[in-house]
Every structure is written in C-alpha cells, then in structure tokens.
Amino acid sequence: MTATSKRVPPTRQGGRIVCAGLAHDFVNARTGESVPALGTVDLVIESGEFVTVCGPSGCGKTTLLRAIAGLITPTQGQVSCDGTVVRGPGKDRGVVFQELAILPWRTVRRNIAHGLEIQRVPRQEREKRVAYFVGLMGLSGFEDKYPHELSGGMKQRVAVARTWATNPSVILMDEPFAAVDAQTRLTLQEELLRISLLSSNSIMFITHNVDEAVFLGDRVVVMTKRPGRIKTVVPVPVPRPERTVEAMADAQFVSLTDQVLHLVREEVQ
Amino acid sequence: MRARTEAGAGRAPAAPWLRPRGSAARSPRVPRRLVPLLFAVPFLVIIVAWVLAKSVFGVSDAALPSVGDVIRASGQLINWGILPYDVSASLYRIALGTALAIVIGVPLGLLLGTSRYSVIMFGPFLRFFRAVSGIAILPLLIVWFGFTETTIQVAILYTALIPIIFNTMTGVRMIPRGYADAIETMGGGRARLMRDVYLPGALASIVVGIRLGVGYGWRALIAAEMLVGVGGLGSMIFGALQFRALGQIVAGMILIGLLYLIVDRLILAPVEDATVRRWGVQRG
C-alpha cells in the first residue's frame, strides 16, 4: 500500500487449497434417491496459482466450487484452506457467481463496498478501495447506477470488483462470464488476467469454454462427465503476463486448446 | 396497423407467419397525461347512470338519493362538524391498526419465510384465517372486549396482519438463493442476510401485502364501526339509516372509497416509487 500502489491493497499471500478425497451426492427430494454429482477429487491449488476447471455441462464443476466455498458439505472427503478444514463459507474464500449475485437494491458503489461493510472495514478505507476498483474495472460514471441499469458485462465487472475488494486469499469463480456476449467476454478475460497479475490471490475459475480455460489458467483441470473426477491436468507453459487475445493464435496455444478440446469432447460423447 | 402499412410500402415480409417488424402485437405506451383521464372514465359512467336513473327512469328518493341530495347532505355533515369528526376517527383507527400490523407482521413474515418448513407449516394456516374475515370474528371480539375501541382495533389488526405476514413470507421465498450465498461467502451472518437480502428482496411483495392489509382492514373497520358504534364513518352511515337519511349514507359510501384511494396513492405508491421501482424489481 506504500509506493506499490499498483498492487491491490493490502497484499497478502494467496491461500493454498487442498481437496482430499472430495465426493458429493445429491439427494433427490422427491424420490429420496442419491445421485452422485462429484466423483472422488484430489486437487491442490497452490498459493497464487490460477487454476481453471473445464468439463462438460453437469460434470460437477460447480459442486466442486461450492464445496470449496463451504456452501455445501461434501458427502465424502474434505477441503482445507491454508491447513484449516473448511466447515462453511468464510471471508478467506471469495466467490464470483455466474449471475444474480450483486444486489439489485444496491448501487454499483454500495455493491462493491458490501463485503467491506460486512467485514467492518472503516468507512474511509472502504471508500478508497471502492474508488480504486471502480477505476480498475472501468466503472467510472456508473457508481450510482442500479444493476438493472447496467449491461450484463458491467454487472459482472461489479461482481468481480466486489469480491476483489475484500481481498480474500482465495477467489473462486463460477462461470462468471458465461452469460456475457462473446466480445465482452474477451475483454473481461483480459481484464481478469490483468487484475490477477496485480494481486497474489489464488484463483479457481470454472468454465465449460475451452478457449477461456486455456487463456486464463496456469493449469487447466479437465473433468470427466458426471460424476466428475479429474481426467487430466494440462499445464499452460505461457506465463500470464505474455498472454493476449492475439497470442491465442500462436501455434502453441492453438495446439493446447485443441488438446483440451479433444479431452473434453471425449467426455461429451 | 403500422406494421401492415410498413410492409405495404416497403418490401414484403420474409414469411407471412413471422411476426411483422415494428411489433404490432405489443400495445403502444399510454401517454402520461391521458392516465388521470382514463382513471376518471368509469366513475363518470356510473355518475351518468345514476343521474339517468333519477331523471329518465324516475327512481324514487326513498330508494336512491339524487346527486343534489348527496352534495347537500355532505355540506350539512361538514357544517355540523360530524364529518370531520368521523373521518378523523376512522383514519386514526386504520393508521394505528395498519402500523401495528406492519410492525408485527413484517418481522414475523421474514422469520417464517427464511425456513422452508415454516412456509409449508403456515401456508394453509394463514390461508384459513384469511378466509375468516375480520367481520366474521367481530361477534367473538364483542364477547371478549364489549362494544369498545379495543374491539375495532383488534378487528383491523387481525385483518391487516394476515396478508402482511403471508406476502412477506412468500416474498422471501421468491428471492433467488444466490443473493444469500454471496452474503455468506463475504462473511455475513443471519442479521446481515435479514437486513441486506430478505427485507429489501421481499419489499415488493411486502408493499403488496400492506396494500391488501389496508384494503381489508378498511373494510373490517367500517363493519366494526357499524356494529360497535363508537364513531367513525361506519357508525355514521349506519346511524343515518335510522333516519332514512339516504343522502348521508351515499355521501359516507363515497367518502369511504375516496379516502382509501387517497391513502393508497399518497402513501403506498410513493414508497414503491422510491424503492422497488428504482431497483427494477417491482412485480405485477
């Protein structure tokens, strides 16, 4: 927070997530039947890492994220964050949801400040951080608008800013750009990469879009179809600062994307 | 119509079964200055019918007072100080009853709405009591509290409370689950959920509940005043019956409707405008 004002204040080390033998079944309320949603998953997200999770629809990606967030209690196994077992939602693990997450009755400014309010950050500090993220996410001039006055892309910018503002050590993103048009999506991806480089939070990003997974992730976790297990983990050897939408056309990226696409398609058949 | 002329003037539609461009199916917006005029139309129709009934069909004064009778009766009631007294008595009662119903009903509805079990448990229960109107419980209230102010107050409170609880409860159930998830992942607890999600999220529904509550409460109030007879508009029109003062009765009826419209427009509509309409979450 001193001279390094380029970094998201206050900086701290990203959290380390360990999923050990994680599995989850959903119980059908009507039949009482138990439906496996997530197979057995062992996954480590290292401190400061950007991991994308990619797999066919319904493979349990979201279930995995919700288990790490503490929004569901897994049927088997456990999640720990920096050595502490996860027993419920906590402010160390922020979540950016797909949609319907920023509150319609709060303005952009108050939505971004929401986590800070909950965590009792003093007003002055709160305003400073909100101003920082409004600038960073290109929301200037929209501070006093309500969500229904914003485009889908703008809403997701607010959601991203709200989560980053509280600076959780781990950020979990559940297909945050899935409902946004393709052009805006590319812009949002680039912005996300940029923010991820300003901070040291560990990030897990769920998507069913292969291009997105390869473009953003340090590693791409490919999942099998339901009940989802980890099929393969594909490292992306290009450092994050060197990635641009243009660079995605390079042979190395193209072959990686093809590889992941092939892996996912095997599961869709 | 517009679509047809467009198609006739320009190129033919791509296919006859496609909706024509310019969307003739969607009705155009009503111009703002037309709105009060449209409001007035049905009232004018009924007044014309009333005048015709008297002048053309010659309905007797014993069955229906003339417009002039009603205006004259209103003037008398105002001059004698009866009308201001009864109006303020009724308005005071409805204000107190509704305020109590909101203070009790909204927190109770929020509490019930947050649990799936309580919604199932209390749904039919509340519907049952919604059917047993305030008028139906009046005899019992008179046994308990006598011909007193308390009887009237309890009747209003009971009547207004049910729709407020019910609508608050169902309003909470309709809030997308994601909002609460988001608060929890930011470290928010139950108090935060109540204040930041359930109350504002259910507000559209709560306002509908209050509107219904005031409407039902107003009806219960008039009926209770008729039976209990301690002043108020209900008391006044029932008293006028003894003297067959039909002008007074009709003047009272008109006032009962008019006052409700004023309460609804002046108090409830601005609340909606300032909140749910601004947030883009109003229903209906």
XYZ file of C-alpha atoms in Angstrom, chain A residues 17-178:
162
model
C -6.460 -25.145 -1.150
C -6.279 -28.888 -0.660
C -9.210 -31.089 -1.685
C -8.716 -34.596 -0.329
C -10.969 -37.445 -1.469
C -13.779 -34.995 -2.170
C -17.045 -36.552 -3.363
C -20.624 -35.382 -3.281
C -24.020 -36.962 -3.831
C -27.245 -35.041 -4.192
C -30.385 -36.482 -2.686
C -33.437 -36.185 -4.893
C -36.052 -34.619 -2.612
C -38.980 -36.446 -4.238
C -37.624 -39.975 -4.641
C -35.103 -39.918 -1.807
C -32.618 -41.326 -4.306
C -28.990 -40.386 -4.011
C -27.426 -39.100 -7.228
C -23.635 -38.860 -7.403
C -22.647 -35.401 -8.682
C -18.950 -35.332 -7.968
C -16.665 -38.381 -8.062
C -13.573 -38.530 -5.927
C -11.453 -35.433 -6.438
C -7.955 -34.794 -5.105
C -6.774 -31.352 -6.077
C -4.266 -28.854 -4.737
C -4.382 -25.194 -5.671
C -1.040 -23.666 -4.805
C -0.678 -20.222 -3.324
C -1.030 -17.568 -6.011
C -1.934 -20.048 -8.704
C -4.632 -19.526 -11.354
C -6.349 -22.853 -11.936
C -9.126 -23.256 -14.467
C -11.519 -26.186 -14.271
C -13.080 -27.294 -17.521
C -15.530 -30.067 -18.234
C -18.839 -30.979 -19.872
C -22.096 -29.499 -18.555
C -23.346 -31.230 -15.436
C -19.979 -32.770 -14.574
C -19.952 -31.352 -11.056
C -17.671 -28.350 -11.624
C -19.991 -26.075 -9.704
C -20.410 -28.679 -6.961
C -16.629 -28.752 -6.550
C -16.535 -24.950 -6.292
C -19.411 -24.851 -3.814
C -17.693 -27.443 -1.646
C -14.517 -25.352 -1.558
C -16.574 -22.230 -0.832
C -18.236 -24.070 2.035
C -21.730 -23.593 0.584
C -22.275 -27.365 0.628
C -20.876 -30.010 2.926
C -19.373 -32.762 0.768
C -20.618 -36.316 1.309
C -17.049 -37.554 1.485
C -13.589 -36.110 1.933
C -12.685 -32.617 2.970
C -11.377 -29.276 1.817
C -8.799 -27.274 3.662
C -7.639 -23.740 3.121
C -4.164 -22.935 4.447
C -4.346 -26.012 6.639
C -7.733 -25.191 8.184
C -10.588 -27.550 7.382
C -13.472 -25.797 5.600
C -16.725 -26.117 7.544
C -18.759 -23.338 5.962
C -18.473 -20.159 3.939
C -15.735 -17.803 5.068
C -14.314 -14.470 4.054
C -10.951 -16.096 3.216
C -12.643 -17.646 0.154
C -14.442 -15.113 -2.027
C -16.803 -16.216 -4.791
C -17.758 -14.571 -8.086
C -21.027 -16.122 -9.212
C -22.372 -16.515 -12.729
C -25.302 -14.158 -12.317
C -27.908 -12.938 -9.843
C -25.320 -12.220 -7.207
C -24.947 -8.467 -6.987
C -27.916 -6.986 -5.184
C -30.485 -5.103 -7.324
C -31.272 -2.758 -4.420
C -27.708 -1.527 -4.037
C -25.948 0.882 -6.366
C -22.672 -0.110 -8.028
C -20.762 1.722 -5.301
C -22.629 0.049 -2.468
C -22.417 -3.375 -4.078
C -18.639 -3.121 -4.355
C -18.460 -1.874 -0.764
C -20.723 -4.647 0.516
C -18.074 -7.163 1.542
C -16.064 -4.387 3.157
C -19.144 -3.270 5.119
C -19.762 -6.819 6.296
C -16.142 -7.135 7.359
C -16.346 -3.798 9.203
C -13.653 -2.045 7.203
C -13.642 1.622 8.314
C -15.532 3.997 6.057
C -12.511 5.913 4.798
C -10.652 2.775 3.800
C -13.844 1.430 2.242
C -14.306 4.462 0.035
C -10.678 4.346 -1.026
C -10.884 0.739 -2.088
C -14.201 1.181 -3.876
C -12.748 4.114 -5.818
C -9.713 2.007 -6.734
C -11.817 -0.841 -8.111
C -14.273 1.455 -9.870
C -11.272 2.835 -11.761
C -9.643 -0.537 -12.318
C -12.796 -2.136 -13.703
C -13.786 0.804 -15.895
C -16.923 1.563 -13.904
C -16.330 5.308 -13.544
C -19.518 7.261 -14.049
C -21.650 4.258 -13.115
C -21.080 4.403 -9.341
C -24.623 5.472 -8.548
C -26.424 3.264 -11.051
C -28.503 0.292 -10.017
C -27.719 -3.126 -11.541
C -30.830 -3.137 -13.768
C -29.410 -0.055 -15.499
C -26.187 -1.904 -16.414
C -25.303 -4.318 -19.205
C -24.509 -7.939 -18.388
C -20.791 -7.291 -18.765
C -20.927 -4.298 -16.420
C -22.772 -6.332 -13.804
C -20.062 -8.976 -13.878
C -17.404 -6.263 -13.530
C -19.187 -5.146 -10.376
C -19.296 -8.739 -9.117
C -15.554 -9.147 -9.754
C -14.782 -5.824 -8.060
C -16.917 -6.726 -5.043
C -15.040 -9.964 -4.493
C -11.582 -8.480 -5.072
C -12.303 -5.510 -2.810
C -12.245 -7.663 0.320
C -9.022 -9.289 -0.869
C -9.780 -12.902 0.033
C -6.771 -15.229 -0.089
C -8.642 -17.499 -2.496
C -11.065 -16.396 -5.200
C -13.489 -18.918 -6.636
C -15.163 -18.005 -9.918
C -18.178 -19.974 -11.139
C -18.532 -19.419 -14.905
C -18.614 -15.680 -14.241
C -18.637 -14.690 -17.915
C -20.954 -17.409 -19.251
